[in-house]
Short mmCIF file of C-alpha atoms in Angstrom, two decimals:
data_model
loop_
_atom_site.label_atom_id
_atom_site.label_comp_id
_atom_site.label_asym_id
_atom_site.label_seq_id
_atom_site.Cartn_x
_atom_site.Cartn_y
_atom_site.Cartn_z
CA MET A 235 -13.55 5.66 -11.67
CA THR A 236 -10.51 7.43 -9.95
CA VAL A 237 -8.37 5.32 -7.93
CA GLN A 238 -5.77 7.03 -4.85
CA SER A 239 -3.45 5.78 -3.02
CA VAL A 240 -4.13 5.43 0.56
CA TRP A 241 -1.06 3.67 1.85
CA ALA A 242 2.06 4.42 -0.24
CA LEU A 243 4.12 1.78 1.57
CA GLY A 244 5.89 0.67 -1.73
CA ALA A 245 4.93 -3.24 -1.26
CA THR A 246 7.46 -5.58 -3.06
CA LEU A 247 4.53 -7.93 -3.77
CA GLY A 248 1.45 -6.45 -2.14
CA GLU A 249 -1.74 -9.05 -1.93
CA GLY A 250 -4.64 -10.74 -0.29
CA PRO A 251 -6.52 -7.58 0.83
CA VAL A 252 -9.38 -8.83 3.18
CA TRP A 253 -12.12 -6.14 5.38
CA ILE A 254 -12.45 -7.63 8.46
CA GLU A 255 -15.44 -6.33 9.55
CA ARG A 256 -14.74 -6.65 13.71
CA ASP A 257 -11.41 -4.42 13.27
CA ALA A 258 -12.86 -2.31 10.46
CA ALA A 259 -10.18 -2.57 8.97
CA LEU A 260 -8.57 -3.78 5.62
CA TRP A 261 -5.73 -6.40 6.20
CA PHE A 262 -3.34 -7.43 3.46
CA VAL A 263 -0.03 -8.75 3.00
CA ASP A 264 3.54 -8.03 1.41
CA ILE A 265 4.48 -11.67 0.03
CA LYS A 266 8.13 -11.14 -1.06
CA ALA A 267 8.87 -8.42 2.04
CA PRO A 268 6.95 -11.01 4.00
CA ALA A 269 4.84 -8.94 6.51
CA ILE A 270 1.23 -8.51 7.52
CA HIS A 271 -0.31 -5.31 7.48
CA ARG A 272 -3.47 -3.33 8.26
CA PHE A 273 -4.85 -0.33 7.60
CA THR A 274 -7.80 1.39 9.50
CA PRO A 275 -9.64 4.14 7.24
CA ALA A 276 -11.39 5.95 10.02
CA THR A 277 -8.63 6.75 11.91
CA GLY A 278 -5.71 6.08 8.90
CA GLU A 279 -3.63 3.73 11.34
CA GLN A 280 -1.03 1.58 9.69
CA ARG A 281 0.16 -1.61 11.28
CA SER A 282 2.52 -4.34 10.39
CA TRP A 283 3.61 -7.62 11.60
CA ALA A 284 6.77 -9.23 10.42
CA ALA A 285 6.03 -12.95 9.18
CA PRO A 286 8.85 -15.71 9.57
CA ALA A 287 8.30 -16.86 5.74
CA GLN A 288 6.81 -15.58 2.61
CA VAL A 289 3.19 -14.74 3.22
CA GLY A 290 0.62 -14.88 0.42
CA TRP A 291 -2.69 -14.22 2.59
CA VAL A 292 -4.38 -13.85 6.03
CA LEU A 293 -8.13 -14.41 6.74
CA PRO A 294 -10.11 -14.31 10.06
CA SER A 295 -11.10 -17.19 12.21
CA ALA A 296 -14.06 -17.55 14.17
CA ARG A 297 -11.69 -18.01 17.39
CA GLY A 298 -11.08 -14.31 17.12
CA ASP A 299 -7.44 -14.47 15.96
CA MET A 300 -6.22 -15.12 12.06
CA ILE A 301 -4.98 -17.68 9.78
CA ALA A 302 -2.21 -16.98 7.72
CA GLY A 303 -0.93 -19.09 4.25
CA LEU A 304 3.03 -18.81 4.63
CA GLN A 305 5.50 -20.82 2.24
CA THR A 306 5.67 -23.09 5.03
CA GLY A 307 1.96 -23.96 5.33
CA VAL A 308 -0.86 -22.44 7.02
CA HIS A 309 -0.62 -21.14 10.26
CA ARG A 310 -2.68 -19.28 13.22
CA PHE A 311 -1.84 -15.86 13.75
CA ASP A 312 -2.33 -14.13 16.83
CA PRO A 313 -2.13 -10.07 16.52
CA ALA A 314 -1.88 -9.54 19.94
CA THR A 315 1.66 -11.27 20.37
CA GLY A 316 2.58 -11.71 16.83
CA ALA A 317 2.89 -15.40 17.07
CA PHE A 318 2.57 -18.20 14.47
CA THR A 319 1.29 -21.52 14.89
CA LEU A 320 1.30 -24.21 12.15
CA LEU A 321 -2.10 -25.75 11.09
CA ALA A 322 -1.36 -27.58 8.36
CA ALA A 323 1.15 -27.81 5.97
CA PRO A 324 -0.09 -29.44 2.50
CA GLU A 325 3.10 -29.05 0.47
CA ALA A 326 5.74 -30.12 2.67
CA HIS A 327 6.67 -32.52 0.12
CA LEU A 328 7.45 -29.74 -2.17
CA PRO A 329 9.92 -26.93 -0.59
CA GLY A 330 9.79 -24.74 -3.56
CA ASN A 331 6.21 -24.23 -3.51
CA ARG A 332 4.42 -21.65 -1.42
CA LEU A 333 0.92 -20.53 -0.55
CA ASN A 334 -0.33 -17.48 -2.73
CA ASP A 335 -4.19 -16.93 -2.43
CA ALA A 336 -7.40 -18.15 -0.29
CA THR A 337 -10.83 -17.11 0.61
CA VAL A 338 -13.16 -18.16 2.98
CA ALA A 339 -16.92 -20.14 2.05
CA GLY A 340 -19.88 -19.91 3.17
CA ASP A 341 -19.67 -22.83 5.56
CA GLY A 342 -16.23 -21.63 7.30
CA ALA A 343 -13.74 -23.73 5.34
CA ILE A 344 -10.84 -22.19 3.54
CA TRP A 345 -10.23 -22.56 0.00
CA LEU A 346 -6.61 -21.89 -0.92
CA GLY A 347 -3.75 -21.78 -3.98
CA SER A 348 -0.72 -23.03 -4.04
CA MET A 349 2.37 -21.97 -6.82
CA ASP A 350 5.80 -22.61 -8.06
CA ASP A 351 7.91 -19.44 -6.40
CA GLY A 352 10.00 -19.96 -9.43
CA GLU A 353 7.11 -19.33 -11.39
CA ALA A 354 7.59 -22.16 -14.32
CA ALA A 355 6.92 -25.48 -12.73
CA GLU A 356 3.00 -26.50 -13.24
CA THR A 357 2.87 -27.48 -9.21
CA GLY A 358 0.39 -25.14 -7.90
CA HIS A 359 -2.99 -26.91 -6.71
CA PHE A 360 -6.22 -25.72 -5.24
CA TYR A 361 -6.48 -27.46 -1.44
CA ARG A 362 -10.36 -26.92 0.75
CA LEU A 363 -9.26 -26.69 4.33
CA ASP A 364 -11.55 -27.09 7.21
CA GLY A 365 -11.88 -28.94 10.91
CA ALA A 366 -11.57 -32.52 9.61
CA GLY A 367 -8.36 -31.63 7.60
CA CYS A 368 -7.00 -29.97 4.22
CA VAL A 369 -7.87 -31.93 1.15
CA ASP A 370 -6.40 -31.34 -2.15
CA THR A 371 -10.15 -30.25 -4.85
CA GLY A 372 -8.78 -32.25 -7.83
CA LEU A 373 -8.58 -28.82 -9.69
CA PRO A 374 -5.60 -29.20 -12.37
CA PRO A 375 -2.31 -27.95 -11.29
CA VAL A 376 -0.83 -24.41 -13.05
CA SER A 377 2.44 -22.80 -12.47
CA ILE A 378 0.37 -19.96 -10.48
CA THR A 379 -2.77 -19.99 -8.68
CA ASN A 380 -4.85 -17.63 -8.33
CA GLY A 381 -8.28 -17.15 -6.26
CA PRO A 382 -10.42 -18.77 -5.52
CA ALA A 383 -13.63 -16.38 -4.87
CA PHE A 384 -17.01 -17.44 -4.50
CA SER A 385 -20.40 -16.50 -6.28
CA PRO A 386 -22.72 -14.76 -3.78
CA ASP A 387 -25.03 -18.06 -3.65
CA GLY A 388 -21.48 -20.51 -2.97
CA ALA A 389 -21.95 -22.68 -6.01
CA THR A 390 -19.44 -20.95 -8.22
CA LEU A 391 -15.70 -20.87 -7.57
CA TYR A 392 -13.93 -18.36 -9.45
CA HIS A 393 -10.10 -19.37 -9.79
CA ASN A 394 -7.18 -18.28 -12.30
CA ASP A 395 -4.34 -19.37 -14.04
CA THR A 396 -2.25 -16.39 -14.05
CA LEU A 397 0.18 -17.70 -16.24
CA GLY A 398 -2.00 -19.36 -18.71
CA ARG A 399 -3.76 -16.07 -19.06
CA LYS A 400 -7.49 -17.79 -17.94
CA VAL A 401 -10.21 -17.28 -15.63
CA TRP A 402 -11.86 -20.58 -14.61
CA ALA A 403 -15.35 -21.28 -13.10
CA SER A 404 -16.14 -24.68 -11.22
CA THR A 405 -19.50 -25.63 -9.68
CA VAL A 406 -19.11 -26.62 -6.29
CA GLU A 407 -21.88 -29.36 -4.56
CA ASP A 408 -21.35 -30.11 -0.78
CA GLY A 409 -17.89 -28.93 -0.75
CA ARG A 410 -16.58 -30.35 -3.84
CA VAL A 411 -15.72 -29.70 -7.42
CA VAL A 412 -18.39 -31.01 -9.82
CA ALA A 413 -17.59 -29.66 -13.08
CA THR A 414 -15.34 -26.46 -14.19
CA ARG A 415 -15.49 -24.02 -17.57
CA LEU A 416 -13.33 -21.43 -18.74
CA PHE A 417 -14.96 -17.61 -17.70
CA ALA A 418 -12.85 -15.62 -19.10
CA ASP A 419 -9.25 -15.57 -21.51
CA ILE A 420 -7.19 -12.84 -20.84
CA ASP A 421 -5.49 -10.73 -23.45
CA GLU A 422 -3.83 -7.42 -21.51
CA GLY A 423 -1.60 -8.62 -18.42
CA TYR A 424 -1.96 -11.56 -16.37
CA PRO A 425 -5.13 -12.22 -14.08
CA ASP A 426 -4.04 -11.88 -10.18
CA GLY A 427 -6.48 -12.65 -7.81
CA PRO A 428 -9.98 -12.27 -8.09
CA CYS A 429 -13.06 -11.09 -6.33
CA VAL A 430 -17.20 -11.51 -6.60
CA ASP A 431 -19.23 -8.48 -5.62
CA ALA A 432 -22.78 -8.84 -4.23
CA GLU A 433 -24.35 -8.81 -7.71
CA GLY A 434 -22.61 -11.52 -8.86
CA CYS A 435 -20.11 -9.91 -10.88
CA VAL A 436 -16.14 -10.79 -11.30
CA TRP A 437 -13.36 -8.51 -10.61
CA VAL A 438 -10.07 -9.79 -12.44
CA SER A 439 -7.16 -7.78 -11.29
CA LEU A 440 -4.24 -7.41 -13.81
CA PHE A 441 -0.38 -7.80 -12.94
CA ALA A 442 1.28 -6.05 -15.67
CA GLY A 443 -2.00 -4.89 -17.02
CA TRP A 444 -2.44 -1.29 -15.63
CA GLY A 445 -6.32 -2.01 -14.34
CA VAL A 446 -8.93 -4.29 -13.00
CA ARG A 447 -11.84 -5.59 -14.68
CA ARG A 448 -15.21 -6.41 -13.86
CA TYR A 449 -16.91 -9.44 -16.01
CA ASP A 450 -20.77 -10.44 -15.51
CA PRO A 451 -21.58 -13.52 -14.48
CA SER A 452 -21.58 -14.79 -18.04
CA GLY A 453 -18.15 -13.72 -18.46
CA ALA A 454 -18.70 -10.31 -20.90
CA LEU A 455 -16.22 -7.71 -19.64
CA MET A 456 -18.64 -4.86 -18.57
CA GLN A 457 -15.70 -2.25 -17.73
CA THR A 458 -12.07 -1.65 -16.99
CA ILE A 459 -10.92 0.38 -14.40
CA ARG A 460 -7.26 2.14 -14.75
CA PHE A 461 -4.81 2.75 -12.45
CA PRO A 462 -0.90 4.82 -12.59
CA VAL A 463 1.05 1.47 -11.72
CA ALA A 464 1.14 -1.62 -13.78
CA ASN A 465 0.94 -4.58 -11.54
CA ILE A 466 -2.46 -4.76 -9.68
CA THR A 467 -3.02 -8.03 -7.56
CA LYS A 468 -6.26 -8.15 -5.91
CA ILE A 469 -9.16 -5.94 -4.61
CA ALA A 470 -11.30 -6.40 -1.72
CA PHE A 471 -14.51 -4.42 -0.91
CA GLY A 472 -14.43 -2.62 2.64
CA GLY A 473 -15.75 0.21 4.60
CA PRO A 474 -19.00 0.36 6.88
CA ASP A 475 -21.40 -0.42 4.01
CA LEU A 476 -19.05 -2.53 1.74
CA ARG A 477 -18.67 -0.22 -1.24
CA THR A 478 -15.12 1.04 -1.10
CA ALA A 479 -12.71 -1.01 -3.18
CA TYR A 480 -9.11 -1.45 -1.83
CA ALA A 481 -6.67 -2.55 -4.43
CA THR A 482 -3.21 -3.82 -3.67
CA THR A 483 -0.41 -3.77 -6.07
CA ALA A 484 3.33 -4.76 -6.49
CA ALA A 485 6.53 -2.82 -7.44
CA LYS A 486 7.95 -6.73 -8.04
CA GLY A 487 9.44 -7.20 -11.59
CA LEU A 488 10.06 -3.50 -12.18
CA SER A 489 12.98 -1.86 -13.66
CA ALA A 490 14.84 1.40 -11.92
CA GLN A 491 13.43 3.20 -15.09
CA GLU A 492 9.81 1.92 -14.21
CA ARG A 493 10.05 2.49 -10.57
CA ALA A 494 10.68 5.93 -11.35
CA GLN A 495 7.87 6.38 -13.78
CA GLN A 496 5.51 4.42 -11.28
CA PRO A 497 6.45 6.03 -7.92
CA LEU A 498 3.11 5.01 -6.50
CA ALA A 499 3.81 0.88 -7.38
CA GLY A 500 3.14 -1.14 -4.08
CA ALA A 501 0.81 1.33 -2.81
CA LEU A 502 -2.51 0.51 -1.42
CA PHE A 503 -5.29 2.07 -3.42
CA ALA A 504 -9.13 2.90 -2.96
CA PHE A 505 -11.74 3.58 -5.38
CA ASP A 506 -15.47 3.91 -5.73
CA PRO A 507 -16.56 0.77 -7.10
CA GLY A 508 -20.57 1.71 -7.76
CA VAL A 509 -21.68 -1.64 -6.19
CA ALA A 510 -21.21 -3.42 -2.89
CA GLY A 511 -19.30 -6.37 -2.01
CA GLN A 512 -19.79 -9.73 -0.39
CA ALA A 513 -19.98 -9.74 3.75
CA GLY A 514 -16.95 -11.76 5.07
CA VAL A 515 -16.93 -15.06 6.61
CA LEU A 516 -15.12 -15.98 9.57
CA ALA A 517 -12.94 -18.93 8.85
CA GLN A 518 -14.31 -21.98 11.21
CA VAL A 519 -10.35 -23.39 11.54
#
């Protein structure tokens, strides 16, 4: 599979790609040069909004606006005005943490993770946010959470312990985690954002691993897609048929020599994954 750059924006830490059908566009963020970005494939339009703090993700809301995860908490984001309004601050007591990745479950609840911004202390937790509030899911804390992502039936939640190089699979019932098992050990780079396709296979991006892996639902490795850059952070399925894979990448941590060798580090890439993704869900918050 050939990957190609569709926006060479040189993101410091590109993350959180999500295809939003109502916009016919891919949204994503740059965490460290805090901004929200939108790429419209049909026109090639590239648009950006500055964020007031490190921003880990952005997701579509049923209200027509967006929900964004910042270091200061979960915010409502209005692209028309660029305004951010605080909704929840689950870790106001942990100023060294930030929100890092998230997804919308079938019932419209947002599942989100946090991490130690210093990438050392095991202070990262997973939360579930709905109209009733934000609660800890009870999953064990790790330094860097990534994901979560759901299986097509909504019964399995995939989530990563990035520094521990492990992908976990949790059984979810009625919005609660009831059991967790090891899904995959990663021996090349670090597991970054996971994504699940329409066939239930799990795509794991490899930070410092030069690629993306696809696993079947049992955890068996099916294929690896190689990139011309080292740090792949997450993929999302988009396009009118959800059969184009978009990948965010990062220049973070690269030396001057490595940057010269990887001129497309931090670009947004696209490739044909040979499979469709799952349709997105609007957040009911």
